[in-house]
Amino acid sequence: SQQGEEDPQALSIQEGENATMNCSYKTSINNLQWYRQNSGRGLVHLILIRSNEREKHSGRLRVTLDTSKKSSSLLITASRAADTASYFCATVYNFNKFYFGSGTKLNVKP
Amino acid sequence: SQTIHQWPATLVQPVGSPLSLECTVEGTSNPNLYWYRQAAGRGLQLLFYSVGIGQISSEVPQNLSASRPQDRQFILSSKKLLLSDSGFYLCAWSVSPGDQPQHFGDGTRLSIL
């Protein structure tokens, strides 16, 4: 399968703590993207990291990519209750095909 | 600005009935278009994608088909629905080539009775 796999499947933390989610994949990619989904809604793009990049930041988000290990991590710092959602990584192949993992369900307790 | 419309939001259909879900994009030309299905509590399964009018790639053999009759219109269809077709269907678009984010509609929740 070309889908990424997120780990852990579920994560419960207190407000203010950091949340780290991981994504592993199997074949070479063009880029890797992270998305967020609130319950019953469409996905919202968070951040894109290209195969020749190692780290990107956007606000409280930090993404790393290790192509030798075929893995990526998403770090949310100083989490808030509003960050409660499911987070998905998407691996992109042939610049047109997007494959999503099964997601990490994050619960941030106030 | 670009927007994506997907309808209906919810749909309840009997087994064996036909299906037509529509997705339209505004504010961009020649987008890549995608249909995904999401089972409850699971990830997204890529069903179809299209890089242009009449160009459809199918990812998973199934009971569904897709068409792109116009540049910014993507339709998901079935002649006879199965119970296993239940799920949350999401349409998305991206700029071609796919070195850009995908933008999702709000989805259609399809229940088969």
PDB file of C-alpha atoms in Angstrom:
ATOM      1  CA  SER A   1       0.000   0.000   0.000  1.00  0.00           C
ATOM      2  CA  GLN A   2       1.210   3.538  -0.704  1.00  0.00           C
ATOM      3  CA  GLN A   3      -0.712   5.007   2.174  1.00  0.00           C
ATOM      4  CA  GLY A   4       1.053   6.599   5.079  1.00  0.00           C
ATOM      5  CA  GLU A   5       0.375   5.227   8.524  1.00  0.00           C
ATOM      6  CA  GLU A   6       0.002   7.510  11.523  1.00  0.00           C
ATOM      7  CA  ASP A   7       1.059   6.711  15.018  1.00  0.00           C
ATOM      8  CA  PRO A   8      -0.393   6.832  17.623  1.00  0.00           C
ATOM      9  CA  GLN A   9      -3.991   6.151  16.630  1.00  0.00           C
ATOM     10  CA  ALA A  10      -5.209   8.254  19.550  1.00  0.00           C
ATOM     11  CA  LEU A  11      -3.576  10.807  21.810  1.00  0.00           C
ATOM     12  CA  SER A  12      -5.007  12.533  24.874  1.00  0.00           C
ATOM     13  CA  ILE A  13      -3.142  15.448  26.466  1.00  0.00           C
ATOM     14  CA  GLN A  14      -3.754  18.455  28.695  1.00  0.00           C
ATOM     15  CA  GLU A  15      -4.028  21.954  27.323  1.00  0.00           C
ATOM     16  CA  GLY A  16      -0.584  23.561  27.121  1.00  0.00           C
ATOM     17  CA  GLU A  17       1.257  20.302  26.476  1.00  0.00           C
ATOM     18  CA  ASN A  18       2.893  19.433  23.175  1.00  0.00           C
ATOM     19  CA  ALA A  19       1.433  16.806  20.853  1.00  0.00           C
ATOM     20  CA  THR A  20       3.565  14.717  18.530  1.00  0.00           C
ATOM     21  CA  MET A  21       2.216  12.533  15.757  1.00  0.00           C
ATOM     22  CA  ASN A  22       4.204  10.346  13.407  1.00  0.00           C
ATOM     23  CA  CYS A  23       3.682   9.138   9.858  1.00  0.00           C
ATOM     24  CA  SER A  24       5.524   6.353   8.076  1.00  0.00           C
ATOM     25  CA  TYR A  25       5.350   5.418   4.416  1.00  0.00           C
ATOM     26  CA  LYS A  26       6.852   2.828   2.109  1.00  0.00           C
ATOM     27  CA  THR A  27       7.907   4.282  -1.253  1.00  0.00           C
ATOM     28  CA  SER A  28       9.548   7.483  -2.476  1.00  0.00           C
ATOM     29  CA  ILE A  29       7.311  10.527  -2.446  1.00  0.00           C
ATOM     30  CA  ASN A  30       7.105  13.947  -4.087  1.00  0.00           C
ATOM     31  CA  ASN A  31       5.928  15.618  -0.925  1.00  0.00           C
ATOM     32  CA  LEU A  32       4.108  14.898   2.314  1.00  0.00           C
ATOM     33  CA  GLN A  33       1.238  16.930   3.690  1.00  0.00           C
ATOM     34  CA  TRP A  34      -0.565  17.123   7.005  1.00  0.00           C
ATOM     35  CA  TYR A  35      -4.287  17.756   7.310  1.00  0.00           C
ATOM     36  CA  ARG A  36      -6.739  18.255  10.116  1.00  0.00           C
ATOM     37  CA  GLN A  37     -10.341  17.073  10.250  1.00  0.00           C
ATOM     38  CA  ASN A  38     -12.949  18.177  12.725  1.00  0.00           C
ATOM     39  CA  SER A  39     -15.674  15.625  13.299  1.00  0.00           C
ATOM     40  CA  GLY A  40     -18.000  15.277  10.321  1.00  0.00           C
ATOM     41  CA  ARG A  41     -16.232  17.898   8.238  1.00  0.00           C
ATOM     42  CA  GLY A  42     -13.873  18.024   5.287  1.00  0.00           C
ATOM     43  CA  LEU A  43     -10.121  18.085   5.735  1.00  0.00           C
ATOM     44  CA  VAL A  44      -8.157  21.297   6.123  1.00  0.00           C
ATOM     45  CA  HIS A  45      -4.587  21.565   4.890  1.00  0.00           C
ATOM     46  CA  LEU A  46      -2.025  22.408   7.580  1.00  0.00           C
ATOM     47  CA  ILE A  47       1.447  22.163   6.099  1.00  0.00           C
ATOM     48  CA  LEU A  48       3.341  20.714   3.119  1.00  0.00           C
ATOM     49  CA  ILE A  49       6.926  19.494   3.175  1.00  0.00           C
ATOM     50  CA  ARG A  50       8.740  18.593  -0.025  1.00  0.00           C
ATOM     51  CA  SER A  51      10.994  15.570  -0.389  1.00  0.00           C
ATOM     52  CA  ASN A  52      14.120  17.748  -0.413  1.00  0.00           C
ATOM     53  CA  GLU A  53      13.145  19.555   2.811  1.00  0.00           C
ATOM     54  CA  ARG A  54      13.846  18.346   6.326  1.00  0.00           C
ATOM     55  CA  GLU A  55      11.853  20.691   8.527  1.00  0.00           C
ATOM     56  CA  LYS A  56       9.114  23.305   8.229  1.00  0.00           C
ATOM     57  CA  HIS A  57       7.340  25.558  10.667  1.00  0.00           C
ATOM     58  CA  SER A  58       3.964  27.229  10.581  1.00  0.00           C
ATOM     59  CA  GLY A  59       2.829  28.991  13.729  1.00  0.00           C
ATOM     60  CA  ARG A  60       2.634  26.343  16.478  1.00  0.00           C
ATOM     61  CA  LEU A  61       3.217  23.531  13.977  1.00  0.00           C
ATOM     62  CA  ARG A  62       6.556  21.929  13.243  1.00  0.00           C
ATOM     63  CA  VAL A  63       6.938  19.175  10.663  1.00  0.00           C
ATOM     64  CA  THR A  64      10.009  17.067  10.025  1.00  0.00           C
ATOM     65  CA  LEU A  65      10.702  14.676   7.181  1.00  0.00           C
ATOM     66  CA  ASP A  66      13.307  11.916   7.147  1.00  0.00           C
ATOM     67  CA  THR A  67      13.328  10.368   3.674  1.00  0.00           C
ATOM     68  CA  SER A  68      15.946   7.792   4.649  1.00  0.00           C
ATOM     69  CA  LYS A  69      13.579   6.424   7.310  1.00  0.00           C
ATOM     70  CA  LYS A  70      10.490   7.221   5.243  1.00  0.00           C
ATOM     71  CA  SER A  71       8.884   8.987   8.154  1.00  0.00           C
ATOM     72  CA  SER A  72       7.524  12.371   9.167  1.00  0.00           C
ATOM     73  CA  SER A  73       6.397  13.908  12.421  1.00  0.00           C
ATOM     74  CA  LEU A  74       3.980  16.687  13.254  1.00  0.00           C
ATOM     75  CA  LEU A  75       4.517  18.604  16.482  1.00  0.00           C
ATOM     76  CA  ILE A  76       1.835  20.908  17.852  1.00  0.00           C
ATOM     77  CA  THR A  77       3.257  23.069  20.613  1.00  0.00           C
ATOM     78  CA  ALA A  78       1.289  24.582  23.485  1.00  0.00           C
ATOM     79  CA  SER A  79      -1.867  22.729  22.496  1.00  0.00           C
ATOM     80  CA  ARG A  80      -5.317  24.206  22.984  1.00  0.00           C
ATOM     81  CA  ALA A  81      -8.728  22.591  23.398  1.00  0.00           C
ATOM     82  CA  ALA A  82      -9.540  23.879  19.890  1.00  0.00           C
ATOM     83  CA  ASP A  83      -6.787  21.627  18.498  1.00  0.00           C
ATOM     84  CA  THR A  84      -8.963  18.602  19.276  1.00  0.00           C
ATOM     85  CA  ALA A  85      -9.434  16.890  15.905  1.00  0.00           C
ATOM     86  CA  SER A  86      -8.128  14.043  13.769  1.00  0.00           C
ATOM     87  CA  TYR A  87      -4.829  14.608  11.990  1.00  0.00           C
ATOM     88  CA  PHE A  88      -3.860  12.873   8.775  1.00  0.00           C
ATOM     89  CA  CYS A  89      -0.697  12.672   6.754  1.00  0.00           C
ATOM     90  CA  ALA A  90      -0.947  12.443   2.983  1.00  0.00           C
ATOM     91  CA  THR A  91       1.849  11.119   0.810  1.00  0.00           C
ATOM     92  CA  VAL A  92       1.929  12.417  -2.756  1.00  0.00           C
ATOM     93  CA  TYR A  93       3.147  10.368  -5.721  1.00  0.00           C
ATOM     94  CA  ASN A  94       3.482  11.236  -9.385  1.00  0.00           C
ATOM     95  CA  PHE A  95       2.472  14.771  -8.338  1.00  0.00           C
ATOM     96  CA  ASN A  96      -1.186  13.799  -8.717  1.00  0.00           C
ATOM     97  CA  LYS A  97      -1.932  10.928  -6.378  1.00  0.00           C
ATOM     98  CA  PHE A  98      -2.627  11.613  -2.720  1.00  0.00           C
ATOM     99  CA  TYR A  99      -2.750   8.768  -0.205  1.00  0.00           C
ATOM    100  CA  PHE A 100      -4.000   9.422   3.301  1.00  0.00           C
ATOM    101  CA  GLY A 101      -3.258   7.411   6.403  1.00  0.00           C
ATOM    102  CA  SER A 102      -5.824   6.355   8.985  1.00  0.00           C
ATOM    103  CA  GLY A 103      -5.135   9.357  11.191  1.00  0.00           C
ATOM    104  CA  THR A 104      -4.348  10.273  14.783  1.00  0.00           C
ATOM    105  CA  LYS A 105      -7.268  11.315  16.944  1.00  0.00           C
ATOM    106  CA  LEU A 106      -6.080  14.107  19.246  1.00  0.00           C
ATOM    107  CA  ASN A 107      -8.029  15.072  22.340  1.00  0.00           C
ATOM    108  CA  VAL A 108      -6.834  18.161  24.200  1.00  0.00           C
ATOM    109  CA  LYS A 109      -8.410  18.441  27.627  1.00  0.00           C
ATOM    110  CA  PRO A 110      -9.014  21.937  28.995  1.00  0.00           C
TER     111      PRO A 110
ATOM    112  CA  SER B   1     -11.003  33.129  -4.175  1.00  0.00           C
ATOM    113  CA  GLN B   2     -11.560  29.458  -4.847  1.00  0.00           C
ATOM    114  CA  THR B   3     -14.464  27.525  -3.376  1.00  0.00           C
ATOM    115  CA  ILE B   4     -15.658  23.966  -3.627  1.00  0.00           C
ATOM    116  CA  HIS B   5     -19.283  22.906  -3.371  1.00  0.00           C
ATOM    117  CA  GLN B   6     -20.408  19.398  -2.647  1.00  0.00           C
ATOM    118  CA  TRP B   7     -23.978  18.194  -2.341  1.00  0.00           C
ATOM    119  CA  PRO B   8     -26.074  16.829  -0.871  1.00  0.00           C
ATOM    120  CA  ALA B   9     -24.716  16.958   2.674  1.00  0.00           C
ATOM    121  CA  THR B  10     -26.561  13.805   3.723  1.00  0.00           C
ATOM    122  CA  LEU B  11     -28.268  11.104   1.741  1.00  0.00           C
ATOM    123  CA  VAL B  12     -30.177   7.976   2.680  1.00  0.00           C
ATOM    124  CA  GLN B  13     -30.676   5.503  -0.121  1.00  0.00           C
ATOM    125  CA  PRO B  14     -32.059   1.965  -0.367  1.00  0.00           C
ATOM    126  CA  VAL B  15     -29.880  -0.903  -1.544  1.00  0.00           C
ATOM    127  CA  GLY B  16     -30.015  -1.247  -5.323  1.00  0.00           C
ATOM    128  CA  SER B  17     -30.899   2.385  -5.997  1.00  0.00           C
ATOM    129  CA  PRO B  18     -28.743   4.666  -8.195  1.00  0.00           C
ATOM    130  CA  LEU B  19     -26.452   7.390  -6.895  1.00  0.00           C
ATOM    131  CA  SER B  20     -25.242  10.726  -8.152  1.00  0.00           C
ATOM    132  CA  LEU B  21     -23.058  13.022  -6.049  1.00  0.00           C
ATOM    133  CA  GLU B  22     -21.900  16.297  -7.505  1.00  0.00           C
ATOM    134  CA  CYS B  23     -18.913  18.476  -6.815  1.00  0.00           C
ATOM    135  CA  THR B  24     -18.120  21.831  -8.389  1.00  0.00           C
ATOM    136  CA  VAL B  25     -15.173  24.158  -7.985  1.00  0.00           C
ATOM    137  CA  GLU B  26     -15.197  27.911  -8.485  1.00  0.00           C
ATOM    138  CA  GLY B  27     -12.396  30.379  -8.953  1.00  0.00           C
ATOM    139  CA  THR B  28      -9.796  28.198 -10.619  1.00  0.00           C
ATOM    140  CA  SER B  29      -9.223  26.570 -13.999  1.00  0.00           C
ATOM    141  CA  ASN B  30      -8.138  23.047 -14.898  1.00  0.00           C
ATOM    142  CA  PRO B  31      -7.934  21.780 -11.317  1.00  0.00           C
ATOM    143  CA  ASN B  32      -7.072  18.214 -10.408  1.00  0.00           C
ATOM    144  CA  LEU B  33     -10.232  16.707  -8.909  1.00  0.00           C
ATOM    145  CA  TYR B  34     -10.531  13.838  -6.444  1.00  0.00           C
ATOM    146  CA  TRP B  35     -13.188  11.637  -4.865  1.00  0.00           C
ATOM    147  CA  TYR B  36     -12.464   9.951  -1.533  1.00  0.00           C
ATOM    148  CA  ARG B  37     -14.479   7.707   0.756  1.00  0.00           C
ATOM    149  CA  GLN B  38     -13.999   7.638   4.498  1.00  0.00           C
ATOM    150  CA  ALA B  39     -15.392   4.843   6.646  1.00  0.00           C
ATOM    151  CA  ALA B  40     -16.368   5.769  10.202  1.00  0.00           C
ATOM    152  CA  GLY B  41     -13.272   6.508  12.297  1.00  0.00           C
ATOM    153  CA  ARG B  42     -10.921   5.656   9.435  1.00  0.00           C
ATOM    154  CA  GLY B  43      -8.681   7.340   6.915  1.00  0.00           C
ATOM    155  CA  LEU B  44      -9.522   8.427   3.389  1.00  0.00           C
ATOM    156  CA  GLN B  45      -9.579   5.980   0.524  1.00  0.00           C
ATOM    157  CA  LEU B  46      -8.805   7.508  -2.877  1.00  0.00           C
ATOM    158  CA  LEU B  47     -11.535   6.425  -5.295  1.00  0.00           C
ATOM    159  CA  PHE B  48     -10.995   8.492  -8.446  1.00  0.00           C
ATOM    160  CA  TYR B  49      -8.936  11.396  -9.632  1.00  0.00           C
ATOM    161  CA  SER B  50      -9.044  13.498 -12.763  1.00  0.00           C
ATOM    162  CA  VAL B  51      -6.447  15.755 -14.342  1.00  0.00           C
ATOM    163  CA  GLY B  52      -8.775  17.081 -17.072  1.00  0.00           C
ATOM    164  CA  ILE B  53     -12.177  16.856 -18.753  1.00  0.00           C
ATOM    165  CA  GLY B  54     -13.025  13.256 -19.563  1.00  0.00           C
ATOM    166  CA  GLN B  55      -9.810  11.975 -17.938  1.00  0.00           C
ATOM    167  CA  ILE B  56     -10.632   9.711 -15.005  1.00  0.00           C
ATOM    168  CA  SER B  57      -8.280   7.402 -13.123  1.00  0.00           C
ATOM    169  CA  SER B  58      -9.763   4.748 -10.878  1.00  0.00           C
ATOM    170  CA  GLU B  59      -7.841   3.631  -7.845  1.00  0.00           C
ATOM    171  CA  VAL B  60     -10.024   0.874  -6.462  1.00  0.00           C
ATOM    172  CA  PRO B  61     -12.239  -1.559  -8.409  1.00  0.00           C
ATOM    173  CA  GLN B  62     -15.734  -1.063  -7.103  1.00  0.00           C
ATOM    174  CA  ASN B  63     -19.352  -0.402  -7.672  1.00  0.00           C
ATOM    175  CA  LEU B  64     -18.800   3.286  -8.385  1.00  0.00           C
ATOM    176  CA  SER B  65     -17.862   5.399 -11.400  1.00  0.00           C
ATOM    177  CA  ALA B  66     -16.845   9.011 -11.883  1.00  0.00           C
ATOM    178  CA  SER B  67     -17.231  11.515 -14.679  1.00  0.00           C
ATOM    179  CA  ARG B  68     -15.950  14.989 -15.402  1.00  0.00           C
ATOM    180  CA  PRO B  69     -18.290  16.544 -17.946  1.00  0.00           C
ATOM    181  CA  GLN B  70     -16.971  20.072 -17.423  1.00  0.00           C
ATOM    182  CA  ASP B  71     -13.652  21.520 -16.288  1.00  0.00           C
ATOM    183  CA  ARG B  72     -14.814  22.227 -12.738  1.00  0.00           C
ATOM    184  CA  GLN B  73     -17.477  19.568 -12.269  1.00  0.00           C
ATOM    185  CA  PHE B  74     -16.852  16.087 -10.896  1.00  0.00           C
ATOM    186  CA  ILE B  75     -19.637  13.535 -10.472  1.00  0.00           C
ATOM    187  CA  LEU B  76     -19.617  10.265  -8.553  1.00  0.00           C
ATOM    188  CA  SER B  77     -22.195   7.714  -9.634  1.00  0.00           C
ATOM    189  CA  SER B  78     -23.467   4.233  -9.095  1.00  0.00           C
ATOM    190  CA  LYS B  79     -26.118   2.272 -10.977  1.00  0.00           C
ATOM    191  CA  LYS B  80     -26.950   0.040  -8.006  1.00  0.00           C
ATOM    192  CA  LEU B  81     -25.839   0.838  -4.476  1.00  0.00           C
ATOM    193  CA  LEU B  82     -24.560  -1.834  -2.111  1.00  0.00           C
ATOM    194  CA  LEU B  83     -24.609  -1.764   1.695  1.00  0.00           C
ATOM    195  CA  SER B  84     -20.812  -1.487   1.579  1.00  0.00           C
ATOM    196  CA  ASP B  85     -21.087   1.833  -0.266  1.00  0.00           C
ATOM    197  CA  SER B  86     -22.099   3.565   2.959  1.00  0.00           C
ATOM    198  CA  GLY B  87     -19.625   6.162   4.147  1.00  0.00           C
ATOM    199  CA  PHE B  88     -18.522   9.766   4.071  1.00  0.00           C
ATOM    200  CA  TYR B  89     -17.664  10.919   0.552  1.00  0.00           C
ATOM    201  CA  LEU B  90     -15.320  13.812   0.083  1.00  0.00           C
ATOM    202  CA  CYS B  91     -14.467  15.772  -3.032  1.00  0.00           C
ATOM    203  CA  ALA B  92     -11.237  17.727  -3.262  1.00  0.00           C
ATOM    204  CA  TRP B  93      -9.314  19.826  -5.757  1.00  0.00           C
ATOM    205  CA  SER B  94      -5.720  20.837  -6.145  1.00  0.00           C
ATOM    206  CA  VAL B  95      -3.605  22.790  -8.564  1.00  0.00           C
ATOM    207  CA  SER B  96      -1.913  20.652 -11.163  1.00  0.00           C
ATOM    208  CA  PRO B  97       0.722  19.312 -10.699  1.00  0.00           C
ATOM    209  CA  GLY B  98       0.143  18.102  -7.148  1.00  0.00           C
ATOM    210  CA  ASP B  99       2.913  20.019  -5.454  1.00  0.00           C
ATOM    211  CA  GLN B 100       0.216  22.022  -3.727  1.00  0.00           C
ATOM    212  CA  PRO B 101      -2.365  21.397  -1.001  1.00  0.00           C
ATOM    213  CA  GLN B 102      -5.718  19.776  -1.575  1.00  0.00           C
ATOM    214  CA  HIS B 103      -8.875  21.696  -0.755  1.00  0.00           C
ATOM    215  CA  PHE B 104     -11.842  19.698   0.462  1.00  0.00           C
ATOM    216  CA  GLY B 105     -15.586  20.072   0.307  1.00  0.00           C
ATOM    217  CA  ASP B 106     -17.728  19.484   3.377  1.00  0.00           C
ATOM    218  CA  GLY B 107     -18.562  15.942   2.325  1.00  0.00           C
ATOM    219  CA  THR B 108     -21.674  13.833   1.792  1.00  0.00           C
ATOM    220  CA  ARG B 109     -22.692  11.310   4.404  1.00  0.00           C
ATOM    221  CA  LEU B 110     -24.272   8.397   2.548  1.00  0.00           C
ATOM    222  CA  SER B 111     -26.290   5.783   4.407  1.00  0.00           C
ATOM    223  CA  ILE B 112     -27.541   2.709   2.588  1.00  0.00           C
ATOM    224  CA  LEU B 113     -30.585   0.940   4.029  1.00  0.00           C
TER     225      LEU B 113
END
